[in-house]
Coordinates of C-alpha atoms in Angstrom, one line a residue:
X1 CA 3.5 -68.1 35.8
X2 CA 3.1 -65.0 33.6
X3 CA 0.1 -63.7 35.7
X4 CA 2.2 -64.3 38.9
X5 CA 5.2 -62.3 37.5
X6 CA 2.9 -59.5 36.3
X7 CA 1.2 -59.2 39.7
X8 CA 4.5 -58.9 41.6
X9 CA 4.7 -55.1 41.5
X10 CA 1.2 -54.9 43.0
X11 CA 2.4 -56.6 46.2
X12 CA 5.2 -54.1 46.6
X13 CA 2.8 -51.1 46.6
X14 CA 1.5 -51.5 50.2
X15 CA 3.0 -49.2 52.8
X16 CA 4.0 -50.7 56.2
X17 CA 5.3 -48.7 59.1
X18 CA 9.0 -49.8 59.6
X19 CA 9.5 -52.0 62.6
X20 CA 12.5 -49.8 63.4
X21 CA 10.1 -47.1 64.6
X22 CA 9.0 -49.3 67.5
X23 CA 12.4 -48.7 69.2
X24 CA 11.7 -44.9 69.2
X25 CA 8.9 -45.4 71.8
X26 CA 11.4 -46.1 74.5
X27 CA 13.1 -42.8 73.8
X28 CA 9.9 -40.7 73.4
X29 CA 8.3 -38.6 76.1
X30 CA 4.9 -39.2 74.5
X31 CA 3.8 -41.8 72.0
X32 CA 0.6 -42.0 70.0
X33 CA -0.2 -45.4 68.3
X34 CA -3.5 -45.7 66.5
X35 CA -4.5 -48.8 64.5
X36 CA -8.0 -48.9 63.2
X37 CA -8.8 -51.6 60.6
X38 CA -11.8 -53.6 59.4
X39 CA -14.3 -54.2 62.2
X40 CA -12.8 -51.5 64.5
X41 CA -13.0 -48.9 61.8
X42 CA -16.6 -49.9 61.1
X43 CA -17.3 -49.7 64.8
X44 CA -15.9 -46.2 65.0
X45 CA -18.2 -45.2 62.1
X46 CA -21.2 -46.6 64.0
X47 CA -20.6 -44.0 66.8
X48 CA -21.1 -41.2 64.2
X49 CA -24.6 -40.0 63.6
X50 CA -26.1 -40.0 60.1
X51 CA -28.4 -37.2 61.2
X52 CA -25.6 -34.7 62.1
X53 CA -24.2 -33.2 58.9
X54 CA -20.5 -33.1 59.9
X55 CA -20.6 -36.6 61.4
X56 CA -22.4 -38.0 58.3
X57 CA -19.6 -36.7 56.1
X58 CA -17.0 -38.4 58.2
X59 CA -19.1 -41.6 58.3
X60 CA -19.2 -41.6 54.5
X61 CA -15.5 -41.1 54.3
X62 CA -14.8 -44.0 56.7
X63 CA -16.9 -46.4 54.6
X64 CA -14.3 -46.2 51.8
X65 CA -11.4 -46.9 54.1
X66 CA -9.6 -50.1 55.0
X67 CA -7.4 -48.7 57.8
X68 CA -6.1 -45.7 59.6
X69 CA -2.7 -46.0 61.2
X70 CA -0.9 -43.2 63.2
X71 CA 2.5 -43.4 64.9
X72 CA 3.7 -40.3 66.6
X73 CA 6.7 -39.8 68.9
X74 CA 7.4 -36.6 70.8
X75 CA 10.8 -36.3 72.4
X76 CA 12.4 -34.2 75.1
X77 CA 15.5 -33.4 73.1
X78 CA 16.4 -33.0 69.4
X79 CA 18.3 -35.9 67.7
X80 CA 16.3 -38.7 69.4
X81 CA 15.5 -40.1 65.9
X82 CA 17.8 -40.2 62.9
X83 CA 17.5 -39.3 59.2
X84 CA 17.7 -43.0 58.6
X85 CA 14.5 -43.5 60.5
X86 CA 12.7 -41.1 58.2
X87 CA 14.4 -42.6 55.1
X88 CA 13.1 -46.1 56.1
X89 CA 9.6 -44.6 55.7
X90 CA 10.3 -42.6 52.5
X91 CA 12.0 -45.5 50.7
X92 CA 8.7 -47.3 50.5
X93 CA 6.9 -44.3 49.0
X94 CA 8.6 -44.3 45.6
X95 CA 7.1 -44.0 42.1
X96 CA 5.4 -45.6 40.3
X97 CA 3.2 -46.9 43.2
X98 CA 3.3 -43.6 45.2
X99 CA 3.3 -40.0 44.2
X100 CA 4.6 -37.2 46.4
X101 CA 2.0 -34.4 46.1
X102 CA 3.2 -32.0 48.7
X103 CA 6.2 -31.1 50.7
X104 CA 6.7 -28.3 53.2
X105 CA 10.2 -27.5 54.6
X106 CA 10.8 -24.8 57.2
X107 CA 14.4 -24.2 57.8
X108 CA 13.5 -21.7 60.5
X109 CA 11.5 -24.3 62.6
X110 CA 13.3 -27.5 61.2
X111 CA 9.9 -28.9 60.1
X112 CA 9.5 -31.2 57.1
X113 CA 6.1 -32.4 56.1
X114 CA 5.5 -34.6 53.0
X115 CA 2.2 -36.0 51.6
X116 CA 2.2 -39.0 49.4
X117 CA -0.8 -40.6 47.5
X118 CA -1.2 -44.0 45.9
X119 CA -3.0 -43.4 42.6
X120 CA -5.6 -46.0 41.8
X121 CA -7.2 -45.2 38.4
X122 CA -9.0 -41.9 38.8
X123 CA -9.1 -42.2 42.6
X124 CA -6.6 -42.3 45.5
X125 CA -6.1 -45.7 47.0
X126 CA -4.0 -44.6 50.0
X127 CA -2.3 -41.6 51.6
X128 CA 0.8 -41.2 53.8
X129 CA 1.8 -38.1 55.7
X130 CA 5.3 -37.9 57.1
X131 CA 5.8 -35.0 59.5
X132 CA 9.4 -34.7 60.9
X133 CA 10.2 -31.9 63.4
X134 CA 13.2 -31.6 65.6
X135 CA 11.5 -33.1 68.6
X136 CA 8.6 -35.0 67.0
X137 CA 8.1 -37.6 64.3
X138 CA 4.6 -38.5 63.0
X139 CA 3.5 -40.9 60.3
X140 CA -0.2 -41.1 59.2
X141 CA -1.2 -44.0 56.9
X142 CA -4.7 -44.0 55.5
X143 CA -5.5 -47.2 53.5
X144 CA -8.5 -47.3 51.1
X145 CA -10.3 -45.0 48.7
X146 CA -9.9 -41.4 49.7
X147 CA -11.5 -38.2 48.5
X148 CA -9.1 -35.4 49.4
X149 CA -11.9 -32.9 49.9
X150 CA -13.4 -35.3 52.5
X151 CA -10.0 -35.9 54.1
X152 CA -10.2 -32.5 55.9
X153 CA -13.1 -33.9 57.9
X154 CA -10.8 -36.6 59.5
X155 CA -8.4 -34.0 60.9
X156 CA -8.4 -33.9 64.7
X157 CA -10.1 -37.4 64.9
X158 CA -8.7 -40.9 65.3
X159 CA -5.3 -39.4 66.2
X160 CA -4.9 -37.8 62.8
X161 CA -3.6 -34.2 62.9
X162 CA -5.6 -31.5 61.1
X163 CA -5.1 -31.6 57.4
X164 CA -5.7 -28.5 55.2
X165 CA -6.7 -29.2 51.6
X166 CA -6.4 -26.0 49.7
X167 CA -9.3 -25.4 47.4
X168 CA -8.8 -23.9 44.0
X169 CA -10.3 -20.5 43.7
X170 CA -12.5 -19.9 40.6
X171 CA -10.9 -17.8 37.9
X172 CA -12.2 -14.2 37.7

């Protein structure tokens, strides 16, 4: 019984896209829905060449992943999704299981991008990106062991938007 009780917090650490997001598809002018898991993710990796340097790096990154999930909705008008829709996502990304590592808010453009990671010892066990714009809502969920340096390589592939990971400059 003690082992069961101690393991309960672990079950609450997984991130799931809220079912309420599915209703947004009916309102959206354009919808992207990508779900790559297990055998499909492995199959996608098989299309990448180990001989080409850039493809080999992506193939190595994919091997540590369990899933890539992307939901993106583009709307004709502002206000087609609500702050409650975004809060249903954020509410799952709380400490101690998740850590918010970046947030960018543009009052001029109305954009809000947040990046959350799931620490797993000295590695990252998952990553969620929430990008909310006045006419667009995108959620990217990458499940599995992730190297942030390698993450840049996934940008523009599998429906994942380009991700810039800023490298620290050496001290002079």
